[in-house]
PDB file of C-alpha atoms in Angstrom:
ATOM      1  CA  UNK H 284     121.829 220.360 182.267  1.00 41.00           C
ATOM      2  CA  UNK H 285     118.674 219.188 184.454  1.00 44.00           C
ATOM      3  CA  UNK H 286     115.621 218.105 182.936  1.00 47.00           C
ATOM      4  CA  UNK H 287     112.811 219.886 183.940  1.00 53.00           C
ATOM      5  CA  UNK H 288     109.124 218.160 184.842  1.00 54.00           C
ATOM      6  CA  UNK H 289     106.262 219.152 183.602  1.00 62.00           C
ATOM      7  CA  UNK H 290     105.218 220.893 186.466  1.00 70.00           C
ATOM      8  CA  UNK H 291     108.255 222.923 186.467  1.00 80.00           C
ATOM      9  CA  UNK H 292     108.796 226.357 185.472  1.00 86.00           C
ATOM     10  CA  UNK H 293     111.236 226.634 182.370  1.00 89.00           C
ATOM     11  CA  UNK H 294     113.522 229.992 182.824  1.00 88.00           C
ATOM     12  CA  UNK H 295     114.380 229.862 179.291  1.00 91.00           C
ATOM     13  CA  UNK H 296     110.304 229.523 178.662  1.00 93.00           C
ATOM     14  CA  UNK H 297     109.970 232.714 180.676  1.00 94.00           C
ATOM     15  CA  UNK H 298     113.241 234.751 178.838  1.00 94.00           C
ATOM     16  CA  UNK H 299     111.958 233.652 175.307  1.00 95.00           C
ATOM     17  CA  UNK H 300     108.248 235.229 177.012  1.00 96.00           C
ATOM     18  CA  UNK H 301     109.816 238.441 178.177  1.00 97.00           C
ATOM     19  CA  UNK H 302     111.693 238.900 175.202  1.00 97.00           C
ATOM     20  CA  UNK H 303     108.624 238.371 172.935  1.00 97.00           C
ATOM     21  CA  UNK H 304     106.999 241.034 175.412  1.00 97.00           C
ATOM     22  CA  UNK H 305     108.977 243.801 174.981  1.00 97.00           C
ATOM     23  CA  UNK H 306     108.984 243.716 171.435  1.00 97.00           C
ATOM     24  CA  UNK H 307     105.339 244.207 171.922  1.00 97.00           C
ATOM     25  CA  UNK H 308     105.829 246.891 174.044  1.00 96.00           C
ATOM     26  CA  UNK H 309     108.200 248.665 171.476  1.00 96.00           C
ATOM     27  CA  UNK H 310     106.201 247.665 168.753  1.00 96.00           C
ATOM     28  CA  UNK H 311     102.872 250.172 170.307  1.00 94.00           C
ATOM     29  CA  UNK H 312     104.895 252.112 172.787  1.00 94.00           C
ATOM     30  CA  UNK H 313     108.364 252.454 171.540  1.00 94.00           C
ATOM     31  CA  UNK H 314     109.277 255.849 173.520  1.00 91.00           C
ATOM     32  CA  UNK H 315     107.200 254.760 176.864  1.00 91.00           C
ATOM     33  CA  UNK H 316     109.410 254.333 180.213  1.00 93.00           C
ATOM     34  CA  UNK H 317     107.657 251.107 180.738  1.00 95.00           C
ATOM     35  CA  UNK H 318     109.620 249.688 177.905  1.00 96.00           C
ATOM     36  CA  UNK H 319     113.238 250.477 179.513  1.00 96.00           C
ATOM     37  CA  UNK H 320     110.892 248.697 182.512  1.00 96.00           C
ATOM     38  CA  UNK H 321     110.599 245.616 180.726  1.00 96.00           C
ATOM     39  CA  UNK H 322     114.346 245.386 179.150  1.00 96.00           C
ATOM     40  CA  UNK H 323     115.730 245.921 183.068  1.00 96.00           C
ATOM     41  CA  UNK H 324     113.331 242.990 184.199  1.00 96.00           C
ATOM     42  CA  UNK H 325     114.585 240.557 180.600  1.00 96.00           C
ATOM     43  CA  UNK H 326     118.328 241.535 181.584  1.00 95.00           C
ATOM     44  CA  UNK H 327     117.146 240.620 185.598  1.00 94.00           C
ATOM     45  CA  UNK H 328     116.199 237.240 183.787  1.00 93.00           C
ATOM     46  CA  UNK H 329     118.722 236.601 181.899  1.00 92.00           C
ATOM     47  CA  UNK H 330     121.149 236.568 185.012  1.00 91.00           C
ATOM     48  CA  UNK H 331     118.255 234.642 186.900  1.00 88.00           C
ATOM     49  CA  UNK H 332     118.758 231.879 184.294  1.00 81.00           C
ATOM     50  CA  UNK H 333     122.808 231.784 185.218  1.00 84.00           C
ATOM     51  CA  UNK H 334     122.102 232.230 189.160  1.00 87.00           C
ATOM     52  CA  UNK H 335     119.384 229.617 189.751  1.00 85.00           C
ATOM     53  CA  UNK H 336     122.388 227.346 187.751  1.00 83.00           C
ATOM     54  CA  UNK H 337     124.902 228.235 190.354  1.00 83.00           C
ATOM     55  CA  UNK H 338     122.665 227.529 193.396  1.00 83.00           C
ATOM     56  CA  UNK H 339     121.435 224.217 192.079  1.00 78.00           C
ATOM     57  CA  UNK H 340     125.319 223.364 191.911  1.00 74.00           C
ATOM     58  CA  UNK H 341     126.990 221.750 194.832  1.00 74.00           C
ATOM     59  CA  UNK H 342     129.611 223.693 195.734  1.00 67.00           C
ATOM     60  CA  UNK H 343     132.173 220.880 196.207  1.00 71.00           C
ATOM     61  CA  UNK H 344     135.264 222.322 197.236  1.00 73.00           C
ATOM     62  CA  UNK H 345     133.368 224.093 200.160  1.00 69.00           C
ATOM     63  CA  UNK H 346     131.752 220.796 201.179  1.00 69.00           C
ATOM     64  CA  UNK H 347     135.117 219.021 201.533  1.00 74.00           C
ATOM     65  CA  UNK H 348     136.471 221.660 203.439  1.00 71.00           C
ATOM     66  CA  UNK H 349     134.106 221.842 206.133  1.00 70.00           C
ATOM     67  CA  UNK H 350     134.314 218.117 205.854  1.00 75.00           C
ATOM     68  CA  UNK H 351     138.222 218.789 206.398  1.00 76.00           C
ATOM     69  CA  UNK H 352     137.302 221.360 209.426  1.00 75.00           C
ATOM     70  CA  UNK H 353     134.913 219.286 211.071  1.00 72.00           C
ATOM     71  CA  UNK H 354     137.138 216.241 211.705  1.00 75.00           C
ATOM     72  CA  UNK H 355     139.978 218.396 212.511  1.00 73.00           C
ATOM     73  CA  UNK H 356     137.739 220.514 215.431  1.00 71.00           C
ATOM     74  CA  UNK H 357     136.285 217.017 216.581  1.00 72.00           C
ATOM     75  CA  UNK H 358     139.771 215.562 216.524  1.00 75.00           C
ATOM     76  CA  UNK H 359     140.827 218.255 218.755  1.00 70.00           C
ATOM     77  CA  UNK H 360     138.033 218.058 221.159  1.00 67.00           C
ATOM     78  CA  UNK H 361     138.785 214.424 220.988  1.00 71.00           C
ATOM     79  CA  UNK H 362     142.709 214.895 221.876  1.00 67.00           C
ATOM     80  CA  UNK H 363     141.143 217.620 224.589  1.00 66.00           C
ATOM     81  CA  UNK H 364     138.778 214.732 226.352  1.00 64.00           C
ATOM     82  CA  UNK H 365     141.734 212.079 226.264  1.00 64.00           C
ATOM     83  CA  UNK H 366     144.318 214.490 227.874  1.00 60.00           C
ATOM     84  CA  UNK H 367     141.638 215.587 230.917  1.00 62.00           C
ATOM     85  CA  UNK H 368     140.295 211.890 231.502  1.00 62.00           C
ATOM     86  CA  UNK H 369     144.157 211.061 232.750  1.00 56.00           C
ATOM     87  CA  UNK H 370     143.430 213.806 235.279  1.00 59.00           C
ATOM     88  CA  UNK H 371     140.092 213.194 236.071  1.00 57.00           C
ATOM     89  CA  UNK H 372     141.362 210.387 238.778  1.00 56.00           C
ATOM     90  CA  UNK H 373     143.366 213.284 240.893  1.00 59.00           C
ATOM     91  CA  UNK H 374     140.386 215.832 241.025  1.00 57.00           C
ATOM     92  CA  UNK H 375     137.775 216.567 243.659  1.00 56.00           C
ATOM     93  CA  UNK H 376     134.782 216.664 243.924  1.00 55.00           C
ATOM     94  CA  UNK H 377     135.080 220.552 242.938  1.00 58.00           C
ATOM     95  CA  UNK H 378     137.465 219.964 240.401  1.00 58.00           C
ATOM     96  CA  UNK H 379     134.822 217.134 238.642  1.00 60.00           C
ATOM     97  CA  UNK H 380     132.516 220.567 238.159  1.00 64.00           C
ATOM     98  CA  UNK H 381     135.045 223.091 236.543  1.00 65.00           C
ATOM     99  CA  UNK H 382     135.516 220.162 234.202  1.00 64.00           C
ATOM    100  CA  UNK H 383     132.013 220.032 233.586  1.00 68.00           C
ATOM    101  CA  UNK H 384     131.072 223.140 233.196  1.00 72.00           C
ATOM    102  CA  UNK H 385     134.164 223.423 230.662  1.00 68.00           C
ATOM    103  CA  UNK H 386     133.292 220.465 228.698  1.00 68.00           C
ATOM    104  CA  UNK H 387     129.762 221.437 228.572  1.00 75.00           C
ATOM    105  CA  UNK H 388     130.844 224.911 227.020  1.00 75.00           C
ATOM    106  CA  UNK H 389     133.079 223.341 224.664  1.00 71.00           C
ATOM    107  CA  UNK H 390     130.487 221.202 223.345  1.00 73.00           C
ATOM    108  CA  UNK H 391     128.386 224.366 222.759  1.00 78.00           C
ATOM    109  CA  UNK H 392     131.420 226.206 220.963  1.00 76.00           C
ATOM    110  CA  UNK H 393     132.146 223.304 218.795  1.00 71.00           C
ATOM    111  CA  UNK H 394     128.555 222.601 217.792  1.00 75.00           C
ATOM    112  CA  UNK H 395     128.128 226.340 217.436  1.00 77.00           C
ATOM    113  CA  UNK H 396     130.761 225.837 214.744  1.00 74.00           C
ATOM    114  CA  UNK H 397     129.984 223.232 213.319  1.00 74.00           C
ATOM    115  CA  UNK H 398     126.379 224.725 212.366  1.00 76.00           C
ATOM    116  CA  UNK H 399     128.013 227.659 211.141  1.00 76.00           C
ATOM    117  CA  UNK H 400     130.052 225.550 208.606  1.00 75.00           C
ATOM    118  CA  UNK H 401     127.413 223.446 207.522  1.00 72.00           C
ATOM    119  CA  UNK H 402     124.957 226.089 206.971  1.00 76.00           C
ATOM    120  CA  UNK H 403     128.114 228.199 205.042  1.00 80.00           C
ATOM    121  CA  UNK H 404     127.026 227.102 201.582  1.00 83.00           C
ATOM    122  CA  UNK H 405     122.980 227.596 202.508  1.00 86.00           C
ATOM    123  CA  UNK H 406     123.449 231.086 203.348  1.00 88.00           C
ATOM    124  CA  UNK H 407     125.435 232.050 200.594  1.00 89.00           C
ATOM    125  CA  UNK H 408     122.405 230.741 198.483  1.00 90.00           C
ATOM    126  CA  UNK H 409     119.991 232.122 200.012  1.00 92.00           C
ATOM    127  CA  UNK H 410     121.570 235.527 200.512  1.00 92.00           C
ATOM    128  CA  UNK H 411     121.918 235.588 196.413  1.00 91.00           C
ATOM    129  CA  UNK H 412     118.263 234.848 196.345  1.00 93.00           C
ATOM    130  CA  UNK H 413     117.127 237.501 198.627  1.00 95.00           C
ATOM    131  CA  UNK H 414     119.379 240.361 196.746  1.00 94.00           C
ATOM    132  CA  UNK H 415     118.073 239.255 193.621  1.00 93.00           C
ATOM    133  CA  UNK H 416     113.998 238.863 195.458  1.00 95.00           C
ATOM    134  CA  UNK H 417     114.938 242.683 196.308  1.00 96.00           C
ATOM    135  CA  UNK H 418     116.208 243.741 192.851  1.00 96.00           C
ATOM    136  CA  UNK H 419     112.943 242.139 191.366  1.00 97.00           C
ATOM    137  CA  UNK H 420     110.631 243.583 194.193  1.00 97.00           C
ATOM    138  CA  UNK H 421     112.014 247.696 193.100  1.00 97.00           C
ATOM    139  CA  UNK H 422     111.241 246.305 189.000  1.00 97.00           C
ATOM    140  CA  UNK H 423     107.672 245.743 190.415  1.00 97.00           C
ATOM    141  CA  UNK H 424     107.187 249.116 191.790  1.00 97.00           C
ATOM    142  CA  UNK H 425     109.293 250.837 189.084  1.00 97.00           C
ATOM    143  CA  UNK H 426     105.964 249.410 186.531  1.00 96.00           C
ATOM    144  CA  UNK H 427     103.627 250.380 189.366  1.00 96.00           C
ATOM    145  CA  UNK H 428     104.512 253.969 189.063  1.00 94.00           C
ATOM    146  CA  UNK H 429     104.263 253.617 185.762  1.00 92.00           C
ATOM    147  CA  UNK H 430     100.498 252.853 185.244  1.00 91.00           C
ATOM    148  CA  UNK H 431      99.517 255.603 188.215  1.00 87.00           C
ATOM    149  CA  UNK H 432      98.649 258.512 186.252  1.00 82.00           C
ATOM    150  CA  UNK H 433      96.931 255.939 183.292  1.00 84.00           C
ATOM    151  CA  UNK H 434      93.355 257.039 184.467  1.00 79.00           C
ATOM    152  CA  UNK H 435      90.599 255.168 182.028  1.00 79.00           C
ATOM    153  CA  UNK H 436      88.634 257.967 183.342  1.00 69.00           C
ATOM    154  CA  UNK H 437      90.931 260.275 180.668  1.00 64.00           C
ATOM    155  CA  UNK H 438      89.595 258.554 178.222  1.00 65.00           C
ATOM    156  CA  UNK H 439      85.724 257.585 178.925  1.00 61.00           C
ATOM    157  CA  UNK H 440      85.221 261.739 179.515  1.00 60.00           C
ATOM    158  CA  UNK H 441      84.019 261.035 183.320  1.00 58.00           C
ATOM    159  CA  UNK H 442      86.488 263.670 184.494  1.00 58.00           C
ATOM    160  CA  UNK H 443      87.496 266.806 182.882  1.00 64.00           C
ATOM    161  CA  UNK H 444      91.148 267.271 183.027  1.00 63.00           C
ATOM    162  CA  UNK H 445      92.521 269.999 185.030  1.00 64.00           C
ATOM    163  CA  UNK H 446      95.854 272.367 184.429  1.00 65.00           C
ATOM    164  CA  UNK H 447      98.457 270.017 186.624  1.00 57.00           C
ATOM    165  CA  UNK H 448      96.626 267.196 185.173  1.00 63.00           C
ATOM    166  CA  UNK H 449      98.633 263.913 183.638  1.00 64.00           C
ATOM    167  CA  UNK H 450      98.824 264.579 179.899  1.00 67.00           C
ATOM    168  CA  UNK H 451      96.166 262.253 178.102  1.00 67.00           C
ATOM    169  CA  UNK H 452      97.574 260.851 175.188  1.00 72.00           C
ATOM    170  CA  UNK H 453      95.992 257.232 174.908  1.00 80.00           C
ATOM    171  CA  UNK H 454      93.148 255.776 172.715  1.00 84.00           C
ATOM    172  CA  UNK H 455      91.248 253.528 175.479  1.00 84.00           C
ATOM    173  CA  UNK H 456      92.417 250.782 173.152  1.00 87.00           C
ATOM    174  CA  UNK H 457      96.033 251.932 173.523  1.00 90.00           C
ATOM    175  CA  UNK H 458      95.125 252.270 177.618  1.00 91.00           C
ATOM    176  CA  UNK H 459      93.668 249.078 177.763  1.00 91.00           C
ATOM    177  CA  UNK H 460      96.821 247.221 175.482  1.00 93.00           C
ATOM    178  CA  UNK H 461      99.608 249.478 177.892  1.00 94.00           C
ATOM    179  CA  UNK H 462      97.572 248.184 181.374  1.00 95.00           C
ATOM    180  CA  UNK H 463      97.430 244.566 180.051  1.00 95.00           C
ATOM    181  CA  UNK H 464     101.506 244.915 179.424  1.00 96.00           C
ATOM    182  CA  UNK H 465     101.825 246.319 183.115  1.00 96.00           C
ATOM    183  CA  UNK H 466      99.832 242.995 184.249  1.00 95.00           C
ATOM    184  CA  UNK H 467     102.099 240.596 182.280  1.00 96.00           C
ATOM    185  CA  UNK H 468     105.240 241.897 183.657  1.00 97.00           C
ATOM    186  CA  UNK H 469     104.158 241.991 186.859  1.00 96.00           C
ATOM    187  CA  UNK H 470     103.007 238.039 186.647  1.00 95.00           C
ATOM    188  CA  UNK H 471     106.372 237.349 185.019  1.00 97.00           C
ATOM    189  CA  UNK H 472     107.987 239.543 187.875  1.00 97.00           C
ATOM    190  CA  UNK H 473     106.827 236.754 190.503  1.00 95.00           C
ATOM    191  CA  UNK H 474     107.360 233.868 187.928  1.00 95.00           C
ATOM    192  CA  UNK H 475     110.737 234.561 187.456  1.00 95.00           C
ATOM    193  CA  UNK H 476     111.075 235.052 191.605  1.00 95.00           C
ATOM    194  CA  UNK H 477     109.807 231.376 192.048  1.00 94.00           C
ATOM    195  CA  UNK H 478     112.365 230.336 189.936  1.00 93.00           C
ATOM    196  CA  UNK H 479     114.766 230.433 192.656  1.00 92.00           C
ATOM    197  CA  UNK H 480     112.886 228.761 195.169  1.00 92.00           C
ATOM    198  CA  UNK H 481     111.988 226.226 192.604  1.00 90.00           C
ATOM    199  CA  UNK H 482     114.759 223.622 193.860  1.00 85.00           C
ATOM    200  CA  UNK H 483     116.530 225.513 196.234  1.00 88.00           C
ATOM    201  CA  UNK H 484     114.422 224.227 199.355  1.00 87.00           C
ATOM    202  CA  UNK H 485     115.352 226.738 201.947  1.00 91.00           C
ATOM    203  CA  UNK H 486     112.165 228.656 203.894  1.00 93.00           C
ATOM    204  CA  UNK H 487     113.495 232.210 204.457  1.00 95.00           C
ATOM    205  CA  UNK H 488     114.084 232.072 200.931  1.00 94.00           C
ATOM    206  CA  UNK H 489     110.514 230.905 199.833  1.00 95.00           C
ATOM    207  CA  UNK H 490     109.332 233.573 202.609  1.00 96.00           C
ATOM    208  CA  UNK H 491     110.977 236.284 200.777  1.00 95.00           C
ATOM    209  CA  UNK H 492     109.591 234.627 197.066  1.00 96.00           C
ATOM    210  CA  UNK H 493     106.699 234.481 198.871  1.00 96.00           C
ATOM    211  CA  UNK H 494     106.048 238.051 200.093  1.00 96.00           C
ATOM    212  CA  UNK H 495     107.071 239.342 196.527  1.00 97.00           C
ATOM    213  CA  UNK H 496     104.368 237.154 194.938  1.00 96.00           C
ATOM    214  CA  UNK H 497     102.002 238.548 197.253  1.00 96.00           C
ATOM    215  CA  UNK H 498     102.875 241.882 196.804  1.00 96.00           C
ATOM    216  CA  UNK H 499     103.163 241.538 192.240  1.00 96.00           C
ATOM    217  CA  UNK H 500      99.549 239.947 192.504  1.00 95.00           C
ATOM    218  CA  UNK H 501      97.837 243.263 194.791  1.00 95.00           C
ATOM    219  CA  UNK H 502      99.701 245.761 192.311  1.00 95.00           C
ATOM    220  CA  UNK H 503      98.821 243.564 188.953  1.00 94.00           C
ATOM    221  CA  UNK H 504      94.808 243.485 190.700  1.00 93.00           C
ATOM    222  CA  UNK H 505      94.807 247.254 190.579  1.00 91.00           C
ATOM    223  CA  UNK H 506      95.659 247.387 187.346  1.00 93.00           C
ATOM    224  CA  UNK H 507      92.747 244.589 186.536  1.00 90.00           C
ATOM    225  CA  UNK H 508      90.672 246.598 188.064  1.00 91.00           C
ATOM    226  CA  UNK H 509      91.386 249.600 185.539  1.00 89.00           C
ATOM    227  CA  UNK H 510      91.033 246.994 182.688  1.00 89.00           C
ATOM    228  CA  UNK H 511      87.631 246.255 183.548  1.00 89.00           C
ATOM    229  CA  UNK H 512      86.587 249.663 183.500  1.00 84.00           C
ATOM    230  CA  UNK H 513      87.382 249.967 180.251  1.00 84.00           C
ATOM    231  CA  UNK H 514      85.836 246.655 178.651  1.00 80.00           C
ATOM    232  CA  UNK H 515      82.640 247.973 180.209  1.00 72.00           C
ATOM    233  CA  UNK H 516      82.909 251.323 178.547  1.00 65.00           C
ATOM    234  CA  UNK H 517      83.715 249.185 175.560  1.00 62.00           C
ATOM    235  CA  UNK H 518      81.029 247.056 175.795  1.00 62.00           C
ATOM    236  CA  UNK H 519      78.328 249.501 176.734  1.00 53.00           C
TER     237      UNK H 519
END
């Protein structure tokens, strides 16, 4: 097991966080949708905590065989240069080009391969990472939709509800506590994202990390923004 430095992120930290927040969530909203919300996004970390494991594990087997492919491809090109050279005495002036040119596209071929099978491993990583950046990035808008219709105007009597109206059923206190829950799991929504980036140095991964950070911290503002309507109804 790694040892984490202080400036790292702890995914147990996060699980033991999640797991303490939806008890809070079932504790003051135990028949909400935002709840079954919050248990998809604790089992999401859960398997976070075994898949950041398996990408921070060489994969050792696959290393010595592209180790094992590599010599043999470079071996052949190797066998390849030593058989034409004999013949490279007998050939013209037109005959030194063909072998040129088919040298030259050999040399492409084989380094064509040989990026592919070093970069094997990488983009099996880093295609994990983005499926589980996309599974994490639908959790965020699942809780999104969930805090549309919570309008603190329901419950500061700005607006008079109408017939196809949302059904007001919150205490602004019980708005205010069910908004703050929408902000924490949308914080631990790009917390847990970073995770994978966290030693997995790769940059289309961190772009994709990235973009869903950007996007957690514009939905969890608009809920903010609902929050401080209500501490100023509060306070005044």
């Amino acid at each position: 097991m790694s040892t984490l430095s202080k400036d790292s992120l702890d995914s147990r930290k996060l699980i033991e966080t999640l797991e303490r927040l939806c008890l809070r969530i079932e504790d003051r909203f135990p028949a909400a949708g935002l709840l079954q919300a919050a248990r998809n996004l604790l089992d999401v970390a859960r398997e976070t905590d075994q898949t950041i494991r398996w990408i921070e594990r060489p994969n050792l087997p696959m290393r010595a065989l592209s180790i094992a492919v590599i010599v043999l491809l470079l071996g052949g090109l190797a066998y390849s240069f030593g058989q034409l050279r004999l013949e490279l005495q007998s050939l013209g002036l037109k005959g030194l080009v063909e072998f040129s040119e088919a040298a030259l596209n050999e040399l492409i071929l084989l380094g064509a391969a040989i990026v592919f099978i070093v970069t094997f491993e990488a983009r099996r990583k880093r295609q994990r990472v983005i499926t589980a950046v996309n599974r994490l990035r639908a959790i965020a808008h699942v809780i999104d939709a969930h805090q549309l219709t919570k309008d603190p105007d329901g419950v500061t009597n700005v607006s008079t509800p109408t017939k196809h109206s949302p059904q007001r059923t919150m205490t602004a206190y019980e708005l205010r506590r069910y908004l703050d829950y929408c902000s924490e799991l949308q914080s631990l929504i790009g917390k847990i994202a970073f995770l994978y980036v966290q030693k997995f140095d790769d940059p289309i991964a961190a772009d994709a990390v990235n973009s869903l950070e950007t996007l957690t911290t514009g939905l969890s503002r608009k809920v903010w923004q609902k929050i401080m309507i209500l501490r100023d109804v509060d306070r005044g």
